[in-house]
N, CA, C and O atoms as CSV, one atom per row, in Angstrom:
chain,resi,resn,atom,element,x,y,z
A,1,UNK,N,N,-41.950,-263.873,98.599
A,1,UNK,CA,C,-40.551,-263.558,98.886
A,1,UNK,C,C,-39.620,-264.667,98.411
A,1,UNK,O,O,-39.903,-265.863,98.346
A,2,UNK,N,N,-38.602,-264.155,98.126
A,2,UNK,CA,C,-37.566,-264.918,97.278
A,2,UNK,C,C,-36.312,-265.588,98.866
A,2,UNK,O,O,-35.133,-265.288,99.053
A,3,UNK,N,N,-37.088,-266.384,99.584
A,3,UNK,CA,C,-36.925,-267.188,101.032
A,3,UNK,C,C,-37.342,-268.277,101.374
A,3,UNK,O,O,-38.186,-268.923,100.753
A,4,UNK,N,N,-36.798,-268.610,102.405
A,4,UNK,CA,C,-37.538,-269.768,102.964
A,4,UNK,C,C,-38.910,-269.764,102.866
A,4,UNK,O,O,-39.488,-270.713,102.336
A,5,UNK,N,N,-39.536,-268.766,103.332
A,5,UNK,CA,C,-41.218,-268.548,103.635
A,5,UNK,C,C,-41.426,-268.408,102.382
A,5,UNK,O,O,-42.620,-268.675,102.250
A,6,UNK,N,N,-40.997,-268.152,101.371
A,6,UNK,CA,C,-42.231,-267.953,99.889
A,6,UNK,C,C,-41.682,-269.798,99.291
A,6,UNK,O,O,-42.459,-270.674,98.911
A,7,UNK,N,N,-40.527,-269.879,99.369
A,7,UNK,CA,C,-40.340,-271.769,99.566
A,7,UNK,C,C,-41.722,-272.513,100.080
A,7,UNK,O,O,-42.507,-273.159,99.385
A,8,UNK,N,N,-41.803,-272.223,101.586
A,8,UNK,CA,C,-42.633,-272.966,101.832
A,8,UNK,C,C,-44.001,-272.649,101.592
A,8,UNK,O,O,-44.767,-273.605,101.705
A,9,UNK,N,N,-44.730,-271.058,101.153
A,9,UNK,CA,C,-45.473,-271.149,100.578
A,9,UNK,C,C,-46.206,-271.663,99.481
A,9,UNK,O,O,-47.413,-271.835,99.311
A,10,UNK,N,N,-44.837,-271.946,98.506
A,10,UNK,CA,C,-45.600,-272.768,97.549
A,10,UNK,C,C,-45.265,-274.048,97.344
A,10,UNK,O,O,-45.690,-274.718,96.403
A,11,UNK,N,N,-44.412,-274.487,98.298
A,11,UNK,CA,C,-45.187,-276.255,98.345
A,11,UNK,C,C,-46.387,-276.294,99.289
A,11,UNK,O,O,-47.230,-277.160,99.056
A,12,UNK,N,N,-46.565,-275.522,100.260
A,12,UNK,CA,C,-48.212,-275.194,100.537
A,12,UNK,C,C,-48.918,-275.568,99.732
A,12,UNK,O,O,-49.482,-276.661,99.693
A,13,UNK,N,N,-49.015,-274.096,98.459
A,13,UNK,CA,C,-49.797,-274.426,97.156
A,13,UNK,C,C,-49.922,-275.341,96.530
A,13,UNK,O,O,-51.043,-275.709,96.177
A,14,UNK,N,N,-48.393,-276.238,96.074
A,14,UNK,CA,C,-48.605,-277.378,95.025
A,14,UNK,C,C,-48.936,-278.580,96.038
A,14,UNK,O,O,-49.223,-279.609,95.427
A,15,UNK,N,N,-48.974,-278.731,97.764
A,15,UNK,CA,C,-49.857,-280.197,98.508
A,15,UNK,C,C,-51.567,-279.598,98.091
A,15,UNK,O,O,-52.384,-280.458,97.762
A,16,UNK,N,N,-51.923,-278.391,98.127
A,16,UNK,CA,C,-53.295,-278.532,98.328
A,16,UNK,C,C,-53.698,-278.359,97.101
A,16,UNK,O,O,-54.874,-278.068,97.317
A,17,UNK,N,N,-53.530,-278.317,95.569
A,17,UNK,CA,C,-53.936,-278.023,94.749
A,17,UNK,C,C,-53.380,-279.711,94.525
A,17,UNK,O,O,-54.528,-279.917,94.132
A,18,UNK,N,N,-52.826,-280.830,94.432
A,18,UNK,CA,C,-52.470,-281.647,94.294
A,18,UNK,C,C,-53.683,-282.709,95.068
A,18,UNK,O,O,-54.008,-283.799,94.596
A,19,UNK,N,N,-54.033,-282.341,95.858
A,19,UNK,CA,C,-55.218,-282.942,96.649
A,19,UNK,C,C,-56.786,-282.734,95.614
A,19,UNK,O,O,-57.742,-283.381,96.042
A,20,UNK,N,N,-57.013,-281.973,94.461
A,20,UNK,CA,C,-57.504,-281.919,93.587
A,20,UNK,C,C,-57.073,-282.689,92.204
A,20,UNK,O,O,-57.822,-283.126,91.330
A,21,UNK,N,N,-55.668,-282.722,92.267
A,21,UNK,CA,C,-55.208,-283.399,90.844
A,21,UNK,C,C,-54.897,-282.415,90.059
A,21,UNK,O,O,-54.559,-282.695,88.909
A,22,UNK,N,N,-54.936,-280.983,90.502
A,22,UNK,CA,C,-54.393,-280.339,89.746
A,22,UNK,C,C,-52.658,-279.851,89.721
A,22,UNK,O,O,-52.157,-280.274,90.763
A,23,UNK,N,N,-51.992,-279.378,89.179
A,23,UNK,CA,C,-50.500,-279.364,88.908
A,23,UNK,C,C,-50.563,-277.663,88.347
A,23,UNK,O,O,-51.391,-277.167,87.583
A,24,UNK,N,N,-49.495,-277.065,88.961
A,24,UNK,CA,C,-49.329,-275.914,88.761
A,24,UNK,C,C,-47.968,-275.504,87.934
A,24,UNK,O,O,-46.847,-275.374,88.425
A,25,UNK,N,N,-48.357,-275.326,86.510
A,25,UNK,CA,C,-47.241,-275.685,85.447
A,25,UNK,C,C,-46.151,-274.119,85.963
A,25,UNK,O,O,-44.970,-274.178,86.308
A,26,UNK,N,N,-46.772,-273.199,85.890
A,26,UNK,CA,C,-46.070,-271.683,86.076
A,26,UNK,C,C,-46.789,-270.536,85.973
A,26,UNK,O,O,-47.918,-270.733,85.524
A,27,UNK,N,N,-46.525,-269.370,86.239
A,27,UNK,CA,C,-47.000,-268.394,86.278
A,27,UNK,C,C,-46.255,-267.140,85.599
A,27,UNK,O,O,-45.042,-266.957,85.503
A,28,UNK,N,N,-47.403,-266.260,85.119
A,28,UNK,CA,C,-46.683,-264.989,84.726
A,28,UNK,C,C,-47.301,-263.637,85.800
A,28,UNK,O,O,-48.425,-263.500,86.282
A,29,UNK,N,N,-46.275,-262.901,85.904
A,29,UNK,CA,C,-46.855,-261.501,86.715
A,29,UNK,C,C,-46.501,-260.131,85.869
A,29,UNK,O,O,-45.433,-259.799,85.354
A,30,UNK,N,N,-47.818,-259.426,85.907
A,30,UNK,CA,C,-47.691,-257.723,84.781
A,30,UNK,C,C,-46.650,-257.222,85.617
A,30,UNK,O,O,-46.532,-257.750,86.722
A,31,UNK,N,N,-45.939,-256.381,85.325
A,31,UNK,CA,C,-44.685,-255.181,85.811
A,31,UNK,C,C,-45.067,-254.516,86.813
A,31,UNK,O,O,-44.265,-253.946,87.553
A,32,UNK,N,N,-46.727,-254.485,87.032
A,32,UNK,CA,C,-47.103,-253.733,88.251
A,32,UNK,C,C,-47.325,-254.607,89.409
A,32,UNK,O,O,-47.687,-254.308,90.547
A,33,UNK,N,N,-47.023,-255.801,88.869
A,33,UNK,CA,C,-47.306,-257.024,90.348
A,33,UNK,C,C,-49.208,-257.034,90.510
A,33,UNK,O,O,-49.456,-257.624,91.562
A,34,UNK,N,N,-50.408,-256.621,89.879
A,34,UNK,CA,C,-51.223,-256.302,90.405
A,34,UNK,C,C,-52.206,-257.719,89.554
A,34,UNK,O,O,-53.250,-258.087,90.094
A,35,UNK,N,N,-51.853,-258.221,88.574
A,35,UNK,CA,C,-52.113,-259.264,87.576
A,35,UNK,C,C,-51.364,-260.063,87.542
A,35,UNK,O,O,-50.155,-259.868,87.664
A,36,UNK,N,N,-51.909,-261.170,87.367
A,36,UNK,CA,C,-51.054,-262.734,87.236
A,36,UNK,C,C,-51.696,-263.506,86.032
A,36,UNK,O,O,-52.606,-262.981,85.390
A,37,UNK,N,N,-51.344,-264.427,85.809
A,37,UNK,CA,C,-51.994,-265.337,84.521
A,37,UNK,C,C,-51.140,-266.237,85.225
A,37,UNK,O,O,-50.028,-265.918,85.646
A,38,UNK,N,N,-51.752,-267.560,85.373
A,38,UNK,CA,C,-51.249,-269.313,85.818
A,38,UNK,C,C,-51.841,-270.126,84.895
A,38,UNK,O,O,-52.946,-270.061,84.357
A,39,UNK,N,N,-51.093,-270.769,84.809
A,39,UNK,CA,C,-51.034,-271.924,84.245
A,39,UNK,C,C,-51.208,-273.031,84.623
A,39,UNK,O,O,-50.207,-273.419,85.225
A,40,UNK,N,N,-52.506,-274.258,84.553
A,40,UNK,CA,C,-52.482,-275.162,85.735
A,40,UNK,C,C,-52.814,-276.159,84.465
A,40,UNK,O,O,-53.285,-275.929,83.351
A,41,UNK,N,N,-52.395,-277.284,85.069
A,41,UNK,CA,C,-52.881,-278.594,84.212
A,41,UNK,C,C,-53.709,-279.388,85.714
A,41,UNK,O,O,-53.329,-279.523,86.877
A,42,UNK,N,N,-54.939,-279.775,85.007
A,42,UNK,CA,C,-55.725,-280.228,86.034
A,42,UNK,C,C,-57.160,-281.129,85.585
A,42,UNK,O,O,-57.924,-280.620,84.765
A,43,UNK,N,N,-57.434,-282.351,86.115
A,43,UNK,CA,C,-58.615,-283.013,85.116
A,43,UNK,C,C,-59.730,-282.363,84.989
A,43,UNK,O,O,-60.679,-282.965,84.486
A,44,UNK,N,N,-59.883,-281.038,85.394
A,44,UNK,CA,C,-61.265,-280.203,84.865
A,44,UNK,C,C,-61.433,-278.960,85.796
A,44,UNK,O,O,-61.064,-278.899,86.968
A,45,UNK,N,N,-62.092,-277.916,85.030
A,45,UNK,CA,C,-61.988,-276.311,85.378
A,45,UNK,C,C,-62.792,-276.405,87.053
A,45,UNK,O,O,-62.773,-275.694,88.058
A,46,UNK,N,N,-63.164,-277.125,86.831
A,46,UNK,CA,C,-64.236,-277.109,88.507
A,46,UNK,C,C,-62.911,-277.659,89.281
A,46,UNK,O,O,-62.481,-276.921,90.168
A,47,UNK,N,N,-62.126,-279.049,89.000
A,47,UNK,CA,C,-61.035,-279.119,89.719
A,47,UNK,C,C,-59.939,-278.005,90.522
A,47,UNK,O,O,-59.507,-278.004,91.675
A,48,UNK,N,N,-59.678,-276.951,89.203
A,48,UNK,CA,C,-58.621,-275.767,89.222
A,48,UNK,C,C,-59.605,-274.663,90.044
A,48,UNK,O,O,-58.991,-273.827,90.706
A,49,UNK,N,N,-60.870,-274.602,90.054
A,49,UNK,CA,C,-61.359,-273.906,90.778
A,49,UNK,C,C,-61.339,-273.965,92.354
A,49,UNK,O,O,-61.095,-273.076,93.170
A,50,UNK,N,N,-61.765,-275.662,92.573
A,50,UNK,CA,C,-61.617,-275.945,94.125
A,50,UNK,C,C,-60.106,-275.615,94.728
A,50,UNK,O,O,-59.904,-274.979,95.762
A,51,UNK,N,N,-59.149,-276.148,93.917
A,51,UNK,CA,C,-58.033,-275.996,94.048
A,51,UNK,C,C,-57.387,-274.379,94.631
A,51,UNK,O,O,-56.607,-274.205,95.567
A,52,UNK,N,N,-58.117,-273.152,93.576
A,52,UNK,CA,C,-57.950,-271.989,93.806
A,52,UNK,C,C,-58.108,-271.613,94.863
A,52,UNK,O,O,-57.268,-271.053,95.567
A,53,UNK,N,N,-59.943,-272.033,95.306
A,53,UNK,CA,C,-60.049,-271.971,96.543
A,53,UNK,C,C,-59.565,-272.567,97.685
A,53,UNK,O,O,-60.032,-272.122,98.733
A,54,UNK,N,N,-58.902,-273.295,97.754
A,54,UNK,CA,C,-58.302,-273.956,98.987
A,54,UNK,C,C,-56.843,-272.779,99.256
A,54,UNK,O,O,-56.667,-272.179,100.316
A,55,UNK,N,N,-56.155,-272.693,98.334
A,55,UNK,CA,C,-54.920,-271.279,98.360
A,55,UNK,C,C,-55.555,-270.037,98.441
A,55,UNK,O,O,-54.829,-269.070,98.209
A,56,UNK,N,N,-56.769,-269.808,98.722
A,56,UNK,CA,C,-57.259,-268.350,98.938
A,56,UNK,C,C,-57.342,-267.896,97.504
A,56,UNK,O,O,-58.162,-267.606,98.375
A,57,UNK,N,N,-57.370,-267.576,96.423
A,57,UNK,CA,C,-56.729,-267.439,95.262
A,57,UNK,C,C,-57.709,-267.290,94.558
A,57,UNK,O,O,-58.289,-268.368,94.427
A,58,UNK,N,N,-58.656,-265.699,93.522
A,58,UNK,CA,C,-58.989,-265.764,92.966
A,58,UNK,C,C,-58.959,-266.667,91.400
A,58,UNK,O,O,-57.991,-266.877,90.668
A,59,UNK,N,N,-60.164,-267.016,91.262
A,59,UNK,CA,C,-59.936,-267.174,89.503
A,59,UNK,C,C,-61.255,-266.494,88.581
A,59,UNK,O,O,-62.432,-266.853,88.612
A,60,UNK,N,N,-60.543,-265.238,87.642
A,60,UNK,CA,C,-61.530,-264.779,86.788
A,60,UNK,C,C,-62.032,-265.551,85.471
A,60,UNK,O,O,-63.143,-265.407,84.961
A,61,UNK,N,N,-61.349,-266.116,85.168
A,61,UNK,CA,C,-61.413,-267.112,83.773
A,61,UNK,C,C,-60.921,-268.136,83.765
A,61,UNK,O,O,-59.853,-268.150,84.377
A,62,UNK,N,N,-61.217,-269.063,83.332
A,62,UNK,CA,C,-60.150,-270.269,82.536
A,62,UNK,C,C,-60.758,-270.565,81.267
A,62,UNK,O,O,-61.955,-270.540,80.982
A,63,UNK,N,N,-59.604,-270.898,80.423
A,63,UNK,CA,C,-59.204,-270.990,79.501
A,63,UNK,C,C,-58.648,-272.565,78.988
A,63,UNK,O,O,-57.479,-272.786,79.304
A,64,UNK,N,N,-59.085,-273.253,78.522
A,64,UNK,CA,C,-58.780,-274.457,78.451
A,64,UNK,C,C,-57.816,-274.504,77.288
A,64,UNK,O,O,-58.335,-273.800,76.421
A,65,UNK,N,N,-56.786,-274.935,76.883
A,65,UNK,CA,C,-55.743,-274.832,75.715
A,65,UNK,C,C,-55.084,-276.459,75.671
A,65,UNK,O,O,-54.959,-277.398,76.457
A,66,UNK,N,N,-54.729,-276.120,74.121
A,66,UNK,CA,C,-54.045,-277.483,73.746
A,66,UNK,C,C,-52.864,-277.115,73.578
A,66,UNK,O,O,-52.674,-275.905,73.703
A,67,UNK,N,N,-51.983,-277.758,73.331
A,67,UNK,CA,C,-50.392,-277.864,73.107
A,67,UNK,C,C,-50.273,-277.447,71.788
A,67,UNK,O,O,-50.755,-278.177,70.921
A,68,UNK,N,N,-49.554,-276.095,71.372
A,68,UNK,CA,C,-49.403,-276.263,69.638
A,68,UNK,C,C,-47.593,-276.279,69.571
A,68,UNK,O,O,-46.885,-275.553,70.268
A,69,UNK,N,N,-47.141,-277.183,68.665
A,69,UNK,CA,C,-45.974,-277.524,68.889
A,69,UNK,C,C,-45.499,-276.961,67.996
A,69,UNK,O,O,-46.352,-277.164,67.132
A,70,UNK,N,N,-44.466,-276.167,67.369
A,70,UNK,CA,C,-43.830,-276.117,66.063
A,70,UNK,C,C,-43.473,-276.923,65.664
A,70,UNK,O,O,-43.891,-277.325,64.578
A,71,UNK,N,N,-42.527,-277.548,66.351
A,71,UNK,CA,C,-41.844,-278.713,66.044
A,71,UNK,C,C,-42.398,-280.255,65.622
A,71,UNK,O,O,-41.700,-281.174,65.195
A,72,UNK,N,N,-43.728,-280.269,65.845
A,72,UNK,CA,C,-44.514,-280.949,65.159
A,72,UNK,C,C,-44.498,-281.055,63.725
A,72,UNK,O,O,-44.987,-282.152,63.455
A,73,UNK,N,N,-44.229,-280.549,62.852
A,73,UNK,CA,C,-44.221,-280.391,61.318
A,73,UNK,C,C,-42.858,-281.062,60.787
A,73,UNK,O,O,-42.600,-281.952,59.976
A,74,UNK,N,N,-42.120,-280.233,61.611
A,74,UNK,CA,C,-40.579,-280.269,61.298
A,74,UNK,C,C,-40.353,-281.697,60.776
A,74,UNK,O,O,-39.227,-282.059,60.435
């Protein structure tokens, strides 16, 4: 909820995923609300996992990615 309570839900999220070292860059949600994709920067997939689990919070995959910049060339 777009409130106090979804406020304090997710500094909830970012103290206990922070207690791992992981950092929760952003998220995307499908049009049906039923899928999410997050984005976490964190020192390793077992990290982002414990992390998941401490927020209740499935994880089907991770995906480890590098930064590709355009603006790098330029």
């Amino acid at each position: 909820p777009v409130d106090n309570g979804g406020a304090d839900a997710c500094r909830a999220v970012v103290e206990r995923n922070g207690q791992e070292g992981v950092n929760w860059v952003h998220s995307y949600v499908s049009a049906d609300k039923h899928t999410t994709f997050c984005v976490y920067d964190g020192p390793t997939p077992e990290a982002i996992r414990k992390a998941a689990n401490r927020n209740g919070q499935p994880v089907d995959q991770i995906t480890e990615v590098r930064v590709l910049d355009p603006f790098f060339y330029a």
